[in-house]
Structures are given as C-alpha cells and as structure tokens.
C-alpha cells in the first residue's frame, strides 16, 4: 500500500508521479483545530445507543471521534472539486479532482498527506449482477468435494442456534450492520416483511454511488443478508431474524481499488454513530486490484497494514463486534485469509460442510504475523440462502459462513448484554469444538451455544474482573464495590451507573486508599434490569455489569 509522506515533500520530488491522473483521492488533515464538537458533549455527534455500547466495552470518546474541521472541508469545496465523505477516525476527506486541482490542494497549509485511491469511474453505469462478488467466486470445477446441506436447518443446528431461538434469543435489541456490494430486491421479498413493515431497517446507504437506495445494483449482499435476517418458516429462517439492521453498500464489484476500503471506513463510522453492535463483512481484499500498484502481498496480511485492517481495528476499539469471511483462497497460490480477516480482533470465519469438515477452498492461516486464523468455522459449503427474487437456493463460499456467525454473535449478546466485545470474542473462540487443539484450517473450530452459555454463566455469577468485585449481584437495595490496589494512591475514582441506552443514572467520586476503593452504592431507585458500572481514574477505565432484581 502507499506509504503516506509529507505532501510538501511529495510536491517537491514527485509532482507528476503523485498526481499523474484525474481521479479519487483521500486528503488527510493535520489537525481538528476548528471542529465545533467536544469530547465532553459526545451526544452531539454520537447516538445514545453508540454511547451505551462504548460504555460496556470501556471505549472512551476521544479526539479521534470528533468530526473533521469543517473549515478545512469548505476551503477544498471552494476550489470547485467534488467532495464526498469525511473520516473522523483518520481525519480526512474523499475528493474527486483533476491533476491540477490536486496540486493546489496539496499546497494548502492544513493538508498533511494525500493518497490516490481510484481512477475516474462512471457511477451511473449498470450495476446488476446476480452472481457472487467476483473476488469471492469459487471455481467449482477445481474443488473435488462439494457438499450440500442435508437439511435446511443444518446451518443453525451446527451451532445450536435453533436452541437460541427457542430460548427467546434471536437478536431482539441488537443492531447488525451488513456491509456488502448491494441488496437488490430485499424490499420486495416477503421473508423480510417483519423488518420492512416494522421499521427495523434503521439505515441504508450506498457509498459506492452516493445514494440512500440499496434496493438496486448487485445482489451478493441480499444473499448474505438472508442468512441472518430471513423469517419465513416455509423458506428460510435466518440466524438472527429479530435484530435491527443497517444495510450499507461499500463495494462496487465492477472495479477493485482502495476506494472500496475507504467506503468501508465511512460505513463503519456511520454505523458507530447509529449504534451498530455487530458488523458482518463478506468481502476481503488481497491482490487482483484494478490498479496493479494497489495489490497487496501475503506479507501484508498482518492485521495492521491494509486500509480496511486499520479501519476495522479502530471500529473494534469503539466497542463494535466484527465478523468477516475468511476468503476462498484455500489451495490457491494465495491460500491465506484476505484482509480484514487478518485483523486479530476480527472474528474471521472459515467454511465447513454440514458434517463440520473444512472446505478445501476455505482460506487458511495464520496471518502474516503468525496470529491464528481463521478464528472459527461455520457452514459455508452448502449454505441455504434467498436470491434477490425471494427464491431459495444452496450455495458455497465463506461469504455465507460469516453471516451465520454474525447472527450467533447477536443472539449471544442479546442474552448477555453486559459483555464487552472483547469478552464476547474470547467466549466465542472458547466455545469452539477445537479450542483445546486449534489449527490454521478450522481455527478454534465450530462455536456452540450451549458451550458459550456455560462459559459465561460460570464466569459471571459474581462479577469480578481486573481486581474488582461487585456484590451481591444480582442486587436489591445496596451493592458493594471493592477493588484491589489497581489505581494510583490517593487518587480520585469516579463510579457511575449507566443503563443500556447510555444514560448515566448515578455518578459519585471516591478517594482511593493505597490505590484501592471499597464503597457501598445505593441502587434502590433503579428499575429491575441490567446496568453498567463504570470506574474511571485518569486514563484507566473499567466497566462491569450489574443486575438489579
């Protein structure tokens, strides 16, 4: 990938090479000096749902979350160039401009660096493709053993997801973001009426052609969506049909450039602001780019080099849970996972058949840094889904094992909402049938609901983490918070109680004694339910759950 260098250095040495063509560029700024927002008032740019999710994962709002300086954006707009999306997390702006315009932009005093991300493109051209996204399409003639599901229920039964549903956990209250290449036809399919007629599609946007409507274009996304969201007993029941959803198009399958990775970044920031809990991405990036200089090497699949890998890691730090297809490169010259499945904190999902045997095409690990990949495996060799016309079929690819797991994650989080994304990721790995003997074919194996539930219950009867104990828990009128010497001596610790919507209900300050705090909190005024107890001292922030009976 491009190594970002100081713009003035680039202008001096490479004035023609850097801006050799018209096209799309990312312009990165030096600071956020004039942003009108403040980290002390995050509700002005993040939803209550976003703040609640961050709270339980200990994700503090920081300057990275502040919107970019609008003065900088306006100055570039005033040059007459096309401007599209800004990124808070990377402090930049996507523009479409000529070579001459880019030379002018590069000379602006607030511009830090610039990256070419895509040549000019026709955004109004046909975007119709009923097949799978080309980069994840499998050459079936090269696969010796293609298995089909014996039953439409296999993709749920393999993980005990049907038991989740029977226990009342099918995603209610969880927001799932599906990032893909298009959702053509979803609004007209009766299997999604429970969502479309009840305002459970919370947001849609096509970042590739800049419009709200995603019911057009490619249809790989709607196939992926069906595996999670369909609710038609005679056709297909998805893994988490009662969740709320956002549907974002980040991929334009007519081309393959870094622009799609930045689209993913823009979508992730929008998802964060909305309050999305789980993101499913059945896409990945490796080589074969439209612009050859943008190709990655296997050595760069280290979870921190690619644009989308860096974006995914930031998204995880905001408390979101990321699920990604491992890729269909098994047995090829590439063989390993594609980015962002290479990110350690992304749940990369390989593909098995209905019997739990890994598919030959499923990408292997480890990543380039030696991190175990894939993380887990699910049914992706004979997965049932709905086409964009509402009919059912069975097909193959890690694109379709990933959404099975995304629903699994959502249901588990519904049942145990106090878990942080890191805790949930750890539990799901440990629930795999190969956890004691993982490998880079299956990862930790096939996750199971009953194993995961047992792990959670046995570890959280009394909440104790990082040297902190909250008891009794569940509590009635009063609860004791006791910590070990984990804070600075004679420091001030703020203890707050927050509901799952992100509203702070109580906040008190306590002085440590030799770095410890022992205090009793009055919770008699709280309604029955689940709350988050936050302890903050300086840069140290710890969140634990509390049940009020």
XYZ file of C-alpha atoms in Angstrom:
549
model
C 0.000 0.000 0.000
C 1.059 3.622 -0.376
C 3.357 4.932 2.323
C 1.978 8.303 3.371
C 4.631 11.016 3.120
C 4.507 14.689 3.836
C 2.713 16.450 0.997
C 5.284 19.202 0.533
C 7.988 16.546 0.222
C 5.915 14.817 -2.428
C 5.242 18.044 -4.302
C 8.941 18.830 -4.392
C 10.126 15.441 -5.518
C 7.207 13.816 -7.298
C 4.871 16.485 -8.695
C 3.967 14.398 -11.736
C 4.055 10.918 -10.223
C 1.759 11.617 -7.290
C -0.938 13.340 -9.348
C -0.399 11.509 -12.629
C -4.101 11.248 -13.350
C -7.510 12.581 -12.526
C -9.469 10.507 -10.063
C -10.388 9.936 -6.437
C -8.002 10.952 -3.663
C -8.038 10.856 0.104
C -6.876 14.142 1.592
C -5.701 13.887 5.209
C -5.612 16.873 7.549
C -3.037 17.850 10.156
C -5.452 18.565 12.994
C -9.060 19.239 14.059
C -8.443 22.721 15.416
C -11.766 24.282 14.451
C -14.131 21.370 14.910
C -17.265 22.672 16.654
C -17.642 19.468 18.664
C -16.208 18.448 22.020
C -15.436 15.102 23.654
C -17.254 16.470 26.711
C -20.527 16.535 24.744
C -20.446 13.299 22.718
C -24.228 13.168 22.467
C -23.979 15.918 19.839
C -22.319 13.550 17.348
C -22.985 10.029 18.692
C -26.331 8.380 19.465
C -27.353 7.095 22.894
C -27.026 3.574 21.519
C -23.458 4.251 20.431
C -22.522 5.658 23.836
C -24.140 2.706 25.631
C -22.224 0.196 23.523
C -18.980 2.037 24.127
C -19.663 2.192 27.850
C -19.881 -1.565 28.337
C -16.666 -2.061 26.358
C -14.790 0.688 28.190
C -14.428 2.695 24.978
C -13.915 6.327 25.930
C -14.851 9.074 23.488
C -11.660 10.814 22.365
C -10.446 13.302 19.765
C -10.387 10.525 17.174
C -14.204 10.572 17.343
C -14.526 14.301 16.694
C -15.801 15.258 13.229
C -13.229 16.847 10.938
C -12.647 20.578 10.833
C -15.465 21.993 8.640
C -13.307 24.976 7.705
C -10.812 22.670 6.000
C -13.577 20.884 4.112
C -15.110 24.159 2.967
C -11.802 25.502 1.697
C -11.414 22.450 -0.513
C -15.025 22.690 -1.685
C -14.427 26.316 -2.614
C -11.841 25.128 -5.132
C -14.688 23.615 -7.130
C -13.689 19.959 -6.700
C -16.173 17.208 -5.885
C -16.102 16.271 -2.198
C -17.739 13.153 -0.824
C -17.208 11.665 2.639
C -15.145 12.685 5.621
C -13.499 10.306 8.054
C -13.308 11.234 11.725
C -11.111 8.307 12.653
C -8.426 9.035 10.048
C -9.119 12.801 9.805
C -9.589 13.049 6.065
C -11.817 13.845 3.101
C -12.561 11.925 -0.107
C -12.396 14.111 -3.210
C -12.637 13.642 -6.959
C -10.355 16.047 -8.763
C -8.057 16.755 -11.667
C -4.266 16.691 -11.516
C -4.160 20.495 -11.367
C -6.708 20.610 -8.545
C -4.690 18.112 -6.538
C -1.556 20.203 -6.858
C -3.491 23.135 -5.425
C -4.945 21.038 -2.587
C -1.525 19.619 -1.736
C -0.208 23.139 -1.158
C -2.866 24.014 1.443
C -1.219 24.549 4.859
C -3.611 22.252 6.736
C -3.152 19.253 4.424
C -0.931 16.551 5.909
C -0.873 13.850 3.229
C -2.685 12.610 0.133
C -3.358 9.148 -1.256
C -4.618 8.191 -4.724
C -7.443 5.667 -4.215
C -9.232 5.173 -7.560
C -9.222 6.343 -11.174
C -12.273 8.186 -12.551
C -15.326 5.974 -12.852
C -18.823 6.033 -14.274
C -21.061 5.872 -11.232
C -24.259 5.702 -13.279
C -23.374 2.599 -15.285
C -25.175 -0.718 -14.874
C -24.623 -2.373 -11.502
C -26.541 -5.613 -11.987
C -25.047 -8.992 -11.122
C -26.977 -11.941 -9.746
C -23.841 -13.953 -9.135
C -21.434 -13.842 -6.254
C -18.976 -10.999 -5.995
C -16.207 -11.934 -8.419
C -13.381 -11.889 -5.915
C -15.124 -14.472 -3.751
C -16.453 -16.583 -6.596
C -15.287 -20.190 -6.446
C -14.222 -22.243 -9.434
C -16.300 -25.301 -8.573
C -14.522 -27.443 -11.136
C -11.339 -27.077 -9.084
C -12.984 -28.292 -5.883
C -13.021 -32.068 -5.625
C -15.653 -32.489 -2.938
C -18.635 -30.152 -2.904
C -21.066 -30.997 -0.145
C -24.677 -29.884 0.206
C -26.614 -29.439 3.420
C -28.700 -32.460 4.284
C -31.297 -30.175 5.860
C -32.233 -26.529 5.683
C -31.735 -26.424 9.458
C -28.105 -27.551 9.341
C -26.630 -24.062 9.304
C -28.495 -23.316 12.557
C -28.209 -26.720 14.201
C -24.452 -26.889 13.694
C -24.129 -24.174 16.364
C -27.328 -24.804 18.357
C -28.787 -21.559 17.014
C -32.268 -23.076 16.936
C -31.959 -23.560 20.692
C -31.082 -19.867 20.973
C -34.331 -19.055 19.186
C -36.311 -21.447 21.382
C -34.843 -19.735 24.443
C -36.074 -16.381 23.144
C -32.828 -15.026 21.715
C -32.990 -14.119 18.036
C -31.340 -10.701 18.014
C -34.031 -8.525 19.570
C -32.493 -5.190 20.586
C -29.215 -5.806 18.733
C -28.275 -3.752 15.661
C -26.433 -5.629 12.906
C -24.686 -3.821 10.075
C -24.316 -5.702 6.789
C -21.602 -4.210 4.572
C -21.610 -5.624 1.057
C -21.980 -4.930 -2.653
C -25.767 -4.478 -2.959
C -29.152 -5.581 -1.685
C -31.199 -5.585 -4.871
C -34.715 -6.837 -4.302
C -34.706 -7.027 -0.497
C -37.589 -4.552 -0.091
C -39.870 -6.729 -2.213
C -39.209 -10.083 -0.538
C -41.896 -11.236 1.912
C -39.327 -13.050 4.066
C -38.213 -9.584 5.244
C -41.687 -8.160 5.898
C -41.117 -8.482 9.635
C -38.307 -5.961 9.202
C -39.519 -3.659 6.427
C -43.037 -3.299 7.859
C -41.857 -2.662 11.419
C -39.137 -0.064 10.780
C -36.366 -2.480 11.713
C -34.162 -1.453 8.790
C -32.743 1.556 10.595
C -30.486 2.956 7.887
C -29.400 2.257 4.318
C -26.736 3.872 2.160
C -24.772 3.083 -0.973
C -21.313 4.592 -0.513
C -20.247 3.421 -3.970
C -22.712 5.589 -5.910
C -23.746 8.005 -3.141
C -27.448 7.330 -2.612
C -29.794 6.096 0.119
C -31.419 3.396 -2.006
C -29.727 -0.011 -1.715
C -32.621 -1.950 -3.259
C -30.787 -1.807 -6.604
C -27.499 -2.898 -8.118
C -25.677 -6.045 -7.136
C -27.300 -8.780 -5.071
C -24.485 -10.580 -3.253
C -25.412 -8.500 -0.211
C -29.056 -9.542 -0.194
C -27.983 -13.195 -0.276
C -25.743 -12.633 2.729
C -28.498 -10.637 4.449
C -30.980 -13.510 4.043
C -28.783 -15.886 6.048
C -29.086 -13.571 9.054
C -32.438 -11.874 8.616
C -34.948 -14.013 6.702
C -38.001 -15.100 8.690
C -40.116 -17.366 6.537
C -40.556 -20.854 8.058
C -41.513 -22.356 4.695
C -38.409 -20.913 3.014
C -35.657 -19.874 5.404
C -35.203 -18.657 8.971
C -32.036 -16.643 9.466
C -29.637 -16.872 12.361
C -30.831 -13.603 13.966
C -34.105 -12.578 12.300
C -35.380 -10.245 15.033
C -32.372 -7.943 15.136
C -32.458 -4.404 13.749
C -30.336 -3.766 10.685
C -28.396 -1.190 8.715
C -27.551 -2.064 5.107
C -24.521 -0.320 3.633
C -23.032 -0.805 0.178
C -19.271 -0.347 0.364
C -18.199 -2.466 -2.593
C -18.599 -1.792 -6.312
C -17.802 -5.108 -7.952
C -17.087 -3.539 -11.336
C -13.714 -2.388 -10.003
C -11.276 -3.247 -7.251
C -9.438 -0.296 -5.683
C -8.567 1.175 -2.329
C -11.705 3.303 -2.618
C -13.826 0.314 -1.553
C -11.752 0.002 1.601
C -12.306 3.658 2.409
C -16.018 3.160 1.713
C -15.916 0.514 4.435
C -14.299 3.037 6.775
C -17.006 5.626 6.062
C -19.691 2.989 6.610
C -18.130 1.841 9.887
C -18.091 5.402 11.217
C -21.740 5.862 10.266
C -22.567 2.517 11.880
C -20.763 3.576 15.038
C -22.754 6.806 15.188
C -26.040 4.928 14.750
C -25.139 2.467 17.491
C -24.496 -0.723 15.489
C -23.359 -3.638 17.648
C -22.257 -6.257 15.093
C -20.847 -5.751 11.583
C -20.834 -8.570 9.048
C -18.499 -8.167 6.075
C -18.485 -10.928 3.471
C -15.761 -9.200 1.477
C -11.997 -9.104 1.522
C -9.017 -7.616 -0.272
C -5.815 -9.225 -1.481
C -4.362 -8.997 -4.995
C -6.113 -8.644 -8.353
C -6.738 -4.923 -7.947
C -7.842 -2.849 -10.943
C -4.825 -0.644 -10.304
C -1.888 -3.035 -10.039
C 0.068 -0.784 -7.663
C -2.714 -1.265 -5.108
C -2.234 -5.047 -4.924
C -1.354 -6.474 -1.533
C 1.129 -9.234 -0.829
C 0.600 -12.079 1.612
C 3.270 -10.495 3.822
C 0.941 -7.505 4.228
C -1.871 -9.640 5.636
C -0.682 -8.799 9.151
C -3.840 -7.161 10.505
C -2.378 -3.665 10.550
C -1.157 -2.722 7.074
C -4.184 -2.504 4.788
C -6.559 0.434 4.904
C -9.510 -1.729 5.874
C -7.496 -3.577 8.543
C -6.664 -0.301 10.258
C -10.287 0.799 9.977
C -11.557 -2.486 11.413
C -9.224 -2.307 14.383
C -10.443 1.216 15.156
C -14.048 0.022 14.896
C -13.290 -2.678 17.445
C -11.896 -0.078 19.855
C -15.277 1.674 19.643
C -16.980 -1.423 21.083
C -18.334 -2.994 17.893
C -18.028 -6.711 17.121
C -16.643 -7.502 13.663
C -17.379 -10.717 11.767
C -15.670 -11.342 8.419
C -15.496 -14.124 5.848
C -12.045 -15.706 5.792
C -11.893 -15.820 1.995
C -11.986 -18.540 -0.652
C -8.272 -18.829 -1.371
C -7.606 -22.239 0.176
C -5.399 -24.345 -2.077
C -4.538 -21.390 -4.336
C -1.203 -19.613 -4.592
C -2.553 -17.002 -2.120
C -4.052 -19.599 0.285
C -4.321 -17.422 3.424
C -7.059 -15.119 4.691
C -7.713 -11.803 2.962
C -7.858 -8.504 4.783
C -9.651 -7.514 7.073
C -9.973 -11.137 8.182
C -6.270 -10.830 9.074
C -7.036 -8.460 11.979
C -6.577 -10.191 15.367
C -9.775 -8.640 16.781
C -11.911 -9.553 13.767
C -13.757 -12.888 14.002
C -12.632 -14.494 10.728
C -14.949 -17.338 9.692
C -13.915 -20.331 7.618
C -16.317 -22.640 5.775
C -17.264 -26.243 6.555
C -19.819 -28.657 5.173
C -22.836 -29.845 7.175
C -20.715 -32.538 8.813
C -18.226 -29.992 10.106
C -15.423 -30.802 7.644
C -13.445 -27.810 6.422
C -13.911 -26.926 2.758
C -10.877 -27.085 0.508
C -11.483 -23.548 -0.760
C -11.686 -22.007 2.729
C -8.729 -19.673 3.338
C -6.149 -20.844 5.831
C -3.995 -19.071 8.374
C -2.064 -17.823 10.120
C -1.934 -14.161 9.241
C 1.445 -12.708 8.286
C 2.266 -12.020 11.950
C 1.582 -15.613 12.959
C -1.839 -14.954 14.528
C -4.188 -17.939 14.353
C -6.687 -17.611 11.510
C -9.460 -18.310 10.791
C -10.861 -17.802 14.291
C -13.814 -20.175 13.904
C -15.696 -22.087 11.210
C -19.349 -22.342 10.176
C -21.414 -23.847 7.396
C -20.278 -22.331 4.095
C -20.250 -25.381 1.860
C -23.896 -25.799 1.014
C -25.448 -22.866 2.876
C -29.105 -22.076 2.213
C -29.997 -18.510 1.296
C -32.531 -16.445 -0.645
C -31.872 -14.974 -4.074
C -32.849 -11.410 -4.863
C -36.180 -12.686 -6.270
C -37.061 -14.380 -2.971
C -36.467 -17.982 -4.068
C -34.260 -20.309 -2.058
C -31.040 -21.954 -3.159
C -27.997 -23.592 -1.635
C -24.555 -22.264 -2.424
C -20.935 -22.259 -1.376
C -18.363 -19.786 -0.043
C -17.016 -18.255 3.153
C -19.207 -15.277 2.248
C -22.066 -17.392 3.567
C -20.472 -18.875 6.667
C -19.761 -15.402 8.050
C -23.435 -14.271 8.354
C -24.322 -17.482 10.192
C -21.789 -16.459 12.833
C -22.893 -12.803 12.820
C -26.341 -13.944 13.928
C -24.829 -16.245 16.529
C -22.904 -13.297 17.977
C -26.001 -11.066 18.016
C -28.138 -13.638 19.804
C -25.496 -14.302 22.428
C -25.073 -10.578 23.039
C -28.841 -10.226 23.423
C -28.818 -12.823 26.190
C -25.712 -11.425 27.888
C -25.741 -7.692 27.049
C -23.236 -6.667 29.730
C -20.361 -8.418 27.970
C -17.828 -6.223 26.219
C -16.968 -7.009 22.600
C -13.570 -8.325 23.743
C -15.168 -10.620 26.327
C -17.671 -11.889 23.765
C -14.916 -12.555 21.225
C -12.998 -14.570 23.807
C -16.107 -16.576 24.767
C -16.960 -17.436 21.161
C -13.454 -18.670 20.464
C -13.507 -20.754 23.632
C -16.845 -22.273 22.640
C -15.293 -23.781 19.519
C -15.058 -27.578 19.386
C -11.288 -27.358 18.721
C -10.446 -24.754 21.333
C -8.048 -27.094 23.139
C -6.301 -28.003 19.888
C -6.784 -25.194 17.335
C -5.183 -25.072 13.907
C -4.991 -22.794 10.900
C -7.586 -24.766 8.961
C -10.535 -24.606 11.379
C -9.246 -22.043 13.864
C -10.889 -22.799 17.206
C -13.482 -24.859 15.399
C -17.262 -24.696 15.366
C -18.754 -22.492 18.115
C -21.643 -23.901 20.126
C -24.345 -22.006 22.006
C -24.531 -24.325 25.000
C -20.755 -24.262 25.492
C -20.681 -20.478 25.175
C -23.583 -20.033 27.572
C -21.996 -22.327 30.139
C -18.706 -20.413 29.935
C -20.464 -17.098 30.504
C -22.646 -18.267 33.385
C -19.842 -19.965 35.277
C -17.559 -16.944 34.931
C -20.019 -14.196 35.874
C -22.108 -15.437 38.824
C -20.305 -12.774 40.862
C -18.760 -10.143 38.669
C -15.056 -9.967 39.342
C -12.626 -8.611 36.817
C -9.404 -6.612 36.911
C -9.343 -6.929 40.693
C -12.870 -5.518 41.125
C -15.729 -7.300 42.870
C -19.366 -6.171 42.834
C -21.612 -7.945 45.316
C -24.279 -9.016 45.841
C -25.009 -9.405 42.182
C -27.908 -9.575 41.430
C -28.545 -6.736 43.882
C -31.651 -5.330 45.558
C -31.144 -2.094 47.514
C -27.402 -1.746 48.010
C -24.291 -3.077 46.316
C -20.647 -3.072 47.409
C -17.831 -2.226 45.019
C -14.430 -3.473 46.156
C -11.176 -3.107 44.254
C -7.638 -4.156 44.805
C -4.746 -1.658 44.582
C -5.265 -1.071 40.876
C -5.490 2.726 40.935
C -2.951 5.372 41.851
C -2.509 6.121 45.536
C -4.627 8.988 46.890
C -6.378 9.466 43.568
C -9.974 10.271 42.682
C -12.081 7.452 41.200
C -15.407 8.215 39.560
C -18.012 5.449 39.807
C -21.050 5.806 37.569
C -24.060 3.630 36.809
C -25.276 3.680 33.211
C -28.313 1.995 31.656
C -28.085 0.065 28.395
C -29.261 3.113 26.436
C -26.197 5.026 27.566
C -27.937 7.285 30.096
C -25.925 7.989 33.239
C -28.186 7.436 36.255
C -25.747 7.995 39.087
C -22.229 9.392 39.406
C -20.085 9.642 42.555
C -16.429 10.297 43.318
C -14.334 8.369 45.820
C -10.789 8.710 47.106
C -8.560 5.672 46.912
C -6.749 4.281 49.910
C -3.403 2.863 48.819
C -4.875 2.554 45.331
C -7.997 0.659 46.420
C -11.663 1.589 46.703
C -14.243 -0.073 48.940
C -17.653 1.588 48.933
C -21.354 0.875 49.027
C -23.752 2.198 46.397
C -27.472 2.775 46.824
C -29.309 1.163 43.879
C -32.781 1.120 45.403
C -34.013 3.742 42.942
C -33.082 1.646 39.892
C -35.691 -0.317 37.986
C -35.211 -4.048 37.581
C -32.800 -4.770 34.765
C -29.179 -4.761 33.645
C -26.823 -1.826 34.153
C -23.180 -0.994 33.538
C -20.961 0.129 36.426
C -18.057 2.265 35.214
C -14.938 3.058 37.251
C -12.700 5.815 35.869
C -9.449 7.247 37.168
C -7.239 9.212 34.805
C -6.836 7.114 31.670
C -7.914 3.928 33.425
C -11.487 2.888 32.692
C -13.184 -0.357 33.719
C -16.773 -1.443 33.050
C -18.692 -4.268 34.716
C -22.313 -5.322 34.652
C -24.834 -5.134 37.483
C -28.197 -6.870 37.666
C -30.880 -5.096 39.703
C -33.520 -7.531 40.925
